Amino acid sequence: MRAMILNSPGEPLRLTDVPALKPEAGQVLVHVRACGVCRTDLHVVDGELRDPKLPLIPGHQIVGEVVETGEHVERFAPGYRVGVPWLGWTCDRCRYCLSGRENLCDDARFTGYQIDGGYAEYAVADYRFCFPVSDAPDLQVAPLLCAGLIGYRSLRMTGDAERLGLYGFGAAAHIVIQVARHQGRRVFAFTRDGDTKAQSFAREMGALWAGDSSQPPPEALEAAIIFAPVGTLVPTALRAVAKGGMVVCGGIHMSDIPSFPYEILWGERTVCSVANLTRRDGEEFLALAPEIPVRTRVASFPLAQANEALDSLREGRLSGAAVIVIDESAI
Ligand SMILES: [Zn+2]
Ligand SMILES: [Zn+2]
């Protein structure tokens, strides 16, 4: 089968013919139709996330069809359409797994990082971590599997904050704003300074206000979610939230956070991060998305152009989410 392979971090992916996959016990073999491109893929390819499996097939927002099952697969038969997310395996034994926080499992393994992912014609996955996906189009569903899920988990952390700031308006923010608006929240969007294209995209998606992240919002926020991997945004967002407000860091990697005066944290403001997802997040969000309904803005790339997709994301040229289309019949 054909796959885009990372041989060494810092190098471009290479289109390679690799041996056919066979599902082991508990695994499904998935014919990949489409795979979303996530900023985490960039962090892996660029070497900011350490010690990936090598060589590696990246990609953890996989939509495809089960074509074969290993022994003891109790849920999906050939022909089922599934989504394969970032969380690929947990131990089910550690104190996190036993307390509903499998996203923090000490021994968790992740798709497209420690397990080969979906920049390929086929992928194998542990069936217990796959989601059934609705009959929404492949390209629409792929970005929900990480950008949507992490955005949703970040949003839930903000409780019932009504005035919500989003820092970085890419794949995750353009999904989370639809959920936030559905819940009656008012959204303020912050982008790189001078990125008027992203600002008008944010307004089009329902932001009440959109502007440069160096600017204060027109009114104090109750919560902010930072999706951009930029540590200086933490004190910026703390200055923008009112007393009791929360700043949630939604990314897996961020540049260093500069020191800041205690007074911008004082007043019971909090800073926290969101890590990974639980299967419960997935079930909940994938059921909610079609009710809203969430519509994703997608730029598609053929498998052989995965490097171009990653470059577009790195350079901030996308409005919405990038998706790699593996099967030409993907819709
Ligand atoms: Zn565990
Ligand atoms: Zn991701």
Tab-separated table of C-alpha atoms and ligand atoms in Angstrom:
chain	number	residue	atom	x	y	z
A	1	MET	CA	0.000	0.000	0.000
A	2	ARG	CA	1.051	3.606	-0.445
A	3	ALA	CA	1.819	5.755	2.591
A	4	MET	CA	3.459	9.066	3.390
A	5	ILE	CA	6.287	8.183	5.746
A	6	LEU	CA	8.285	10.233	8.239
A	7	ASN	CA	11.787	8.727	8.363
A	8	SER	CA	13.373	11.414	10.469
A	9	PRO	CA	11.899	14.519	12.141
A	10	GLY	CA	12.676	17.708	10.287
A	11	GLU	CA	12.575	15.978	6.895
A	12	PRO	CA	9.629	16.015	4.475
A	13	LEU	CA	7.385	12.949	4.357
A	14	ARG	CA	8.128	10.497	1.547
A	15	LEU	CA	5.575	8.620	-0.526
A	16	THR	CA	6.541	4.991	-0.004
A	17	ASP	CA	5.221	1.552	-0.884
A	18	VAL	CA	4.948	-0.380	2.373
A	19	PRO	CA	3.861	-3.986	3.011
A	20	ALA	CA	0.121	-4.670	3.361
A	21	LEU	CA	-1.245	-4.525	6.921
A	22	LYS	CA	-2.954	-7.352	8.749
A	23	PRO	CA	-5.196	-6.725	11.781
A	24	GLU	CA	-4.096	-8.474	14.976
A	25	ALA	CA	-6.441	-9.587	17.759
A	26	GLY	CA	-8.648	-6.669	18.805
A	27	GLN	CA	-7.781	-4.632	15.724
A	28	VAL	CA	-9.674	-3.551	12.661
A	29	LEU	CA	-8.128	-2.940	9.261
A	30	VAL	CA	-9.508	0.317	7.881
A	31	HIS	CA	-9.468	1.381	4.253
A	32	VAL	CA	-8.750	5.077	4.743
A	33	ARG	CA	-10.947	7.459	2.777
A	34	ALA	CA	-9.764	10.756	4.269
A	35	CYS	CA	-7.474	11.903	7.077
A	36	GLY	CA	-7.500	15.323	8.675
A	37	VAL	CA	-4.282	17.282	9.158
A	38	CYS	CA	-3.714	18.505	12.708
A	39	ARG	CA	-1.200	20.924	14.167
A	40	THR	CA	0.030	17.997	16.273
A	41	ASP	CA	1.146	16.311	13.023
A	42	LEU	CA	3.305	19.383	12.412
A	43	HIS	CA	4.784	19.179	15.903
A	44	VAL	CA	5.674	15.510	15.267
A	45	VAL	CA	7.090	16.106	11.778
A	46	ASP	CA	9.054	19.161	12.918
A	47	GLY	CA	10.495	17.290	15.930
A	48	GLU	CA	8.807	19.389	18.638
A	49	LEU	CA	7.127	16.272	20.053
A	50	ARG	CA	9.863	13.878	21.051
A	51	ASP	CA	10.421	10.191	20.327
A	52	PRO	CA	7.825	9.290	17.706
A	53	LYS	CA	7.806	5.758	16.342
A	54	LEU	CA	10.130	5.780	13.318
A	55	PRO	CA	9.575	5.364	10.513
A	56	LEU	CA	6.087	6.731	11.138
A	57	ILE	CA	2.886	7.192	9.177
A	58	PRO	CA	1.377	10.390	10.692
A	59	GLY	CA	-2.317	11.288	10.839
A	60	HIS	CA	-4.900	10.845	13.575
A	61	GLN	CA	-8.197	12.071	12.150
A	62	ILE	CA	-8.979	9.011	10.051
A	63	VAL	CA	-12.290	8.327	8.368
A	64	GLY	CA	-12.550	5.011	6.606
A	65	GLU	CA	-14.287	1.714	6.174
A	66	VAL	CA	-13.544	-1.449	8.089
A	67	VAL	CA	-12.445	-4.105	5.608
A	68	GLU	CA	-11.180	-6.850	7.908
A	69	THR	CA	-11.288	-7.597	11.622
A	70	GLY	CA	-8.881	-9.508	13.858
A	71	GLU	CA	-10.046	-11.965	16.514
A	72	HIS	CA	-12.106	-10.707	19.458
A	73	VAL	CA	-13.378	-7.595	17.706
A	74	GLU	CA	-16.804	-7.138	19.199
A	75	ARG	CA	-18.088	-3.989	17.632
A	76	PHE	CA	-17.346	-3.283	13.979
A	77	ALA	CA	-17.856	-5.661	11.079
A	78	PRO	CA	-16.476	-5.185	7.555
A	79	GLY	CA	-18.412	-2.396	5.845
A	80	TYR	CA	-18.741	-0.197	8.963
A	81	ARG	CA	-17.652	3.392	8.610
A	82	VAL	CA	-15.421	4.428	11.509
A	83	GLY	CA	-13.370	7.346	12.773
A	84	VAL	CA	-9.959	6.715	14.311
A	85	PRO	CA	-8.788	9.454	16.710
A	86	TRP	CA	-5.540	10.443	18.465
A	87	LEU	CA	-6.105	8.266	21.541
A	88	GLY	CA	-5.145	4.829	20.240
A	89	TRP	CA	-4.604	2.699	23.330
A	90	THR	CA	-4.786	2.979	27.135
A	91	CYS	CA	-3.858	0.552	29.917
A	92	ASP	CA	-7.288	0.426	31.629
A	93	ARG	CA	-5.432	-0.131	34.938
A	94	CYS	CA	-3.693	3.066	36.073
A	95	ARG	CA	-5.271	5.554	38.474
A	96	TYR	CA	-6.197	7.820	35.551
A	97	CYS	CA	-7.871	5.082	33.516
A	98	LEU	CA	-9.751	3.936	36.607
A	99	SER	CA	-11.076	7.422	37.350
A	100	GLY	CA	-12.525	8.399	33.971
A	101	ARG	CA	-9.374	10.262	32.905
A	102	GLU	CA	-7.950	7.874	30.340
A	103	ASN	CA	-6.732	10.927	28.386
A	104	LEU	CA	-4.000	11.140	31.052
A	105	CYS	CA	-3.149	7.395	31.081
A	106	ASP	CA	0.463	6.815	32.099
A	107	ASP	CA	0.994	4.358	29.236
A	108	ALA	CA	-1.314	5.809	26.575
A	109	ARG	CA	-0.353	5.362	22.941
A	110	PHE	CA	-1.394	7.771	20.236
A	111	THR	CA	-2.330	7.360	16.593
A	112	GLY	CA	0.130	8.943	14.188
A	113	TYR	CA	2.746	9.180	16.965
A	114	GLN	CA	3.408	5.817	18.635
A	115	ILE	CA	1.021	3.964	16.296
A	116	ASP	CA	1.012	4.348	12.501
A	117	GLY	CA	-1.756	6.671	11.389
A	118	GLY	CA	-3.859	7.635	8.405
A	119	TYR	CA	-1.628	9.289	5.801
A	120	ALA	CA	-1.919	5.949	3.996
A	121	GLU	CA	-4.307	3.789	2.048
A	122	TYR	CA	-4.909	1.513	5.053
A	123	ALA	CA	-4.526	1.714	8.812
A	124	VAL	CA	-5.002	-0.736	11.666
A	125	ALA	CA	-6.599	0.408	14.901
A	126	ASP	CA	-7.723	-1.035	18.232
A	127	TYR	CA	-11.475	-1.326	17.728
A	128	ARG	CA	-12.206	-0.130	21.286
A	129	PHE	CA	-10.875	3.317	20.394
A	130	CYS	CA	-12.705	3.718	17.070
A	131	PHE	CA	-15.911	5.714	16.818
A	132	PRO	CA	-18.874	4.960	14.619
A	133	VAL	CA	-19.302	8.021	12.385
A	134	SER	CA	-22.551	9.327	11.054
A	135	ASP	CA	-23.258	9.319	7.362
A	136	ALA	CA	-21.964	12.894	7.046
A	137	PRO	CA	-19.426	13.323	4.227
A	138	ASP	CA	-15.874	12.022	4.866
A	139	LEU	CA	-14.255	15.428	4.435
A	140	GLN	CA	-16.681	17.013	6.890
A	141	VAL	CA	-16.163	14.371	9.566
A	142	ALA	CA	-12.345	14.110	9.488
A	143	PRO	CA	-11.624	17.468	11.216
A	144	LEU	CA	-14.128	16.661	13.977
A	145	LEU	CA	-11.949	13.768	15.144
A	146	CYS	CA	-9.262	15.942	16.712
A	147	ALA	CA	-9.767	19.648	16.016
A	148	GLY	CA	-13.422	19.231	16.955
A	149	LEU	CA	-12.854	16.916	19.908
A	150	ILE	CA	-10.052	18.907	21.519
A	151	GLY	CA	-11.992	22.100	20.906
A	152	TYR	CA	-15.031	20.570	22.566
A	153	ARG	CA	-13.047	19.370	25.588
A	154	SER	CA	-11.458	22.842	25.894
A	155	LEU	CA	-14.856	24.510	25.653
A	156	ARG	CA	-16.295	22.257	28.348
A	157	MET	CA	-13.447	23.334	30.668
A	158	THR	CA	-14.680	26.929	30.445
A	159	GLY	CA	-17.935	25.980	32.209
A	160	ASP	CA	-20.751	28.369	31.384
A	161	ALA	CA	-18.584	31.388	30.522
A	162	GLU	CA	-20.644	33.574	28.231
A	163	ARG	CA	-17.990	35.929	26.874
A	164	LEU	CA	-15.440	33.618	25.283
A	165	GLY	CA	-12.169	34.519	23.590
A	166	LEU	CA	-10.509	32.237	21.011
A	167	TYR	CA	-6.814	32.833	20.318
A	168	GLY	CA	-5.849	31.396	16.936
A	169	PHE	CA	-8.655	30.907	14.454
A	170	GLY	CA	-7.842	27.677	12.637
A	171	ALA	CA	-9.374	24.226	12.402
A	172	ALA	CA	-10.302	23.843	16.099
A	173	ALA	CA	-11.611	27.392	16.582
A	174	HIS	CA	-13.811	27.338	13.498
A	175	ILE	CA	-15.533	24.230	14.882
A	176	VAL	CA	-15.697	25.286	18.529
A	177	ILE	CA	-17.260	28.630	17.632
A	178	GLN	CA	-20.218	26.767	16.134
A	179	VAL	CA	-20.731	24.798	19.349
A	180	ALA	CA	-20.250	27.932	21.490
A	181	ARG	CA	-22.775	29.915	19.450
A	182	HIS	CA	-25.219	27.015	19.626
A	183	GLN	CA	-24.892	27.232	23.422
A	184	GLY	CA	-25.645	30.956	23.315
A	185	ARG	CA	-22.133	32.198	24.070
A	186	ARG	CA	-20.620	35.384	22.648
A	187	VAL	CA	-17.315	34.803	20.901
A	188	PHE	CA	-14.371	37.147	20.420
A	189	ALA	CA	-11.670	35.941	18.006
A	190	PHE	CA	-7.990	36.873	18.092
A	191	THR	CA	-5.549	36.153	15.263
A	192	ARG	CA	-1.946	36.927	14.356
A	193	ASP	CA	-1.604	40.693	14.114
A	194	GLY	CA	-2.765	41.956	10.751
A	195	ASP	CA	-4.296	38.647	9.578
A	196	THR	CA	-7.422	40.288	8.214
A	197	LYS	CA	-8.316	37.173	6.206
A	198	ALA	CA	-8.580	35.055	9.368
A	199	GLN	CA	-10.427	37.878	11.110
A	200	SER	CA	-13.084	38.113	8.434
A	201	PHE	CA	-13.363	34.303	8.415
A	202	ALA	CA	-13.993	34.455	12.182
A	203	ARG	CA	-16.715	37.094	11.746
A	204	GLU	CA	-18.268	35.040	8.967
A	205	MET	CA	-18.362	32.063	11.377
A	206	GLY	CA	-20.206	34.137	13.979
A	207	ALA	CA	-17.581	35.970	16.042
A	208	LEU	CA	-19.026	39.185	17.499
A	209	TRP	CA	-15.612	40.797	17.239
A	210	ALA	CA	-12.349	39.733	15.591
A	211	GLY	CA	-9.009	41.473	15.844
A	212	ASP	CA	-5.270	41.277	16.498
A	213	SER	CA	-4.216	39.260	19.541
A	214	SER	CA	-2.117	42.191	20.727
A	215	GLN	CA	-5.335	44.199	21.146
A	216	PRO	CA	-7.570	44.011	24.212
A	217	PRO	CA	-11.107	42.753	23.555
A	218	PRO	CA	-13.907	45.362	23.566
A	219	GLU	CA	-15.180	43.880	26.846
A	220	ALA	CA	-13.545	41.698	29.492
A	221	LEU	CA	-13.780	37.968	28.762
A	222	GLU	CA	-15.000	35.277	31.149
A	223	ALA	CA	-12.822	32.615	29.543
A	224	ALA	CA	-10.308	32.242	26.757
A	225	ILE	CA	-9.064	29.226	24.824
A	226	ILE	CA	-5.610	29.435	23.248
A	227	PHE	CA	-5.236	27.227	20.183
A	228	ALA	CA	-2.162	28.950	18.730
A	229	PRO	CA	1.109	27.345	19.955
A	230	VAL	CA	2.409	30.688	21.171
A	231	GLY	CA	3.371	31.006	24.854
A	232	THR	CA	3.245	34.816	24.895
A	233	LEU	CA	-0.513	34.512	24.432
A	234	VAL	CA	-0.904	33.175	27.989
A	235	PRO	CA	-0.213	36.511	29.733
A	236	THR	CA	-2.051	38.280	26.891
A	237	ALA	CA	-5.166	36.180	27.508
A	238	LEU	CA	-4.862	36.540	31.296
A	239	ARG	CA	-4.976	40.299	30.832
A	240	ALA	CA	-8.121	39.914	28.719
A	241	VAL	CA	-10.119	37.814	31.217
A	242	ALA	CA	-12.066	39.270	34.127
A	243	LYS	CA	-11.718	38.161	37.776
A	244	GLY	CA	-12.588	34.495	38.164
A	245	GLY	CA	-11.822	33.934	34.492
A	246	MET	CA	-10.090	30.950	32.973
A	247	VAL	CA	-7.455	30.565	30.273
A	248	VAL	CA	-7.383	27.121	28.643
A	249	CYS	CA	-4.393	26.062	26.552
A	250	GLY	CA	-5.764	23.684	23.930
A	251	GLY	CA	-2.559	22.653	22.154
A	252	ILE	CA	-0.152	19.796	22.816
A	253	HIS	CA	2.912	22.008	22.389
A	254	MET	CA	3.542	25.685	22.985
A	255	SER	CA	6.576	27.953	22.932
A	256	ASP	CA	7.763	29.017	26.388
A	257	ILE	CA	5.462	31.216	28.419
A	258	PRO	CA	7.221	34.432	29.455
A	259	SER	CA	7.159	35.447	33.103
A	260	PHE	CA	4.347	37.785	34.062
A	261	PRO	CA	3.294	39.832	37.101
A	262	TYR	CA	1.216	37.989	39.686
A	263	GLU	CA	-1.458	40.663	39.538
A	264	ILE	CA	-2.752	39.397	36.155
A	265	LEU	CA	-3.353	35.943	37.681
A	266	TRP	CA	-4.689	37.259	40.983
A	267	GLY	CA	-8.471	37.588	41.351
A	268	GLU	CA	-8.920	33.802	41.067
A	269	ARG	CA	-8.022	33.622	37.439
A	270	THR	CA	-6.798	30.174	36.372
A	271	VAL	CA	-4.607	28.805	33.605
A	272	CYS	CA	-4.922	25.157	32.595
A	273	SER	CA	-4.218	22.843	29.693
A	274	VAL	CA	-6.297	20.276	27.861
A	275	ALA	CA	-4.603	16.991	27.043
A	276	ASN	CA	-5.840	14.448	24.512
A	277	LEU	CA	-9.370	13.079	24.669
A	278	THR	CA	-11.388	10.370	26.330
A	279	ARG	CA	-13.633	8.008	24.430
A	280	ARG	CA	-16.529	9.619	26.249
A	281	ASP	CA	-15.620	13.016	24.760
A	282	GLY	CA	-15.709	11.409	21.335
A	283	GLU	CA	-19.070	9.719	21.752
A	284	GLU	CA	-20.590	12.933	23.152
A	285	PHE	CA	-19.182	15.314	20.598
A	286	LEU	CA	-19.821	13.130	17.549
A	287	ALA	CA	-23.456	12.820	18.656
A	288	LEU	CA	-23.754	16.583	19.229
A	289	ALA	CA	-22.062	17.746	15.996
A	290	PRO	CA	-24.833	16.699	13.580
A	291	GLU	CA	-27.484	18.253	15.852
A	292	ILE	CA	-25.956	21.740	15.700
A	293	PRO	CA	-25.076	20.972	12.827
A	294	VAL	CA	-21.322	21.648	12.713
A	295	ARG	CA	-20.099	22.402	9.203
A	296	THR	CA	-16.377	22.319	8.601
A	297	ARG	CA	-14.517	24.452	6.062
A	298	VAL	CA	-12.051	22.147	4.375
A	299	ALA	CA	-9.121	22.395	1.977
A	300	SER	CA	-8.353	18.982	0.463
A	301	PHE	CA	-5.018	17.583	-0.668
A	302	PRO	CA	-4.176	14.257	-2.361
A	303	LEU	CA	-2.013	11.815	-0.358
A	304	ALA	CA	1.145	12.625	-2.311
A	305	GLN	CA	0.742	16.293	-1.343
A	306	ALA	CA	0.681	15.777	2.426
A	307	ASN	CA	3.823	17.921	2.731
A	308	GLU	CA	2.043	20.796	0.967
A	309	ALA	CA	-0.892	20.395	3.391
A	310	LEU	CA	1.502	20.597	6.363
A	311	ASP	CA	3.244	23.646	4.847
A	312	SER	CA	-0.089	25.446	4.389
A	313	LEU	CA	-0.900	24.854	8.039
A	314	ARG	CA	2.569	25.886	9.233
A	315	GLU	CA	2.381	29.111	7.260
A	316	GLY	CA	-1.163	29.949	8.330
A	317	ARG	CA	-2.522	29.895	4.774
A	318	LEU	CA	-5.642	27.839	5.529
A	319	SER	CA	-9.134	29.002	6.378
A	320	GLY	CA	-10.485	26.063	8.377
A	321	ALA	CA	-9.062	22.551	8.224
A	322	ALA	CA	-6.820	20.637	5.821
A	323	VAL	CA	-7.827	17.092	4.930
A	324	ILE	CA	-5.882	14.526	2.957
A	325	VAL	CA	-8.080	12.627	0.569
A	326	ILE	CA	-6.834	9.094	0.128
A	327	ASP	CA	-9.703	7.429	-1.680
A	328	GLU	CA	-10.804	9.338	-4.730
A	329	SER	CA	-14.411	8.440	-4.038
A	330	ALA	CA	-14.257	10.267	-0.679
A	331	ILE	CA	-16.933	12.912	-0.435
B	1	ZN	ZN	-3.955	3.943	32.074
B	2	ZN	ZN	-4.792	16.440	16.633
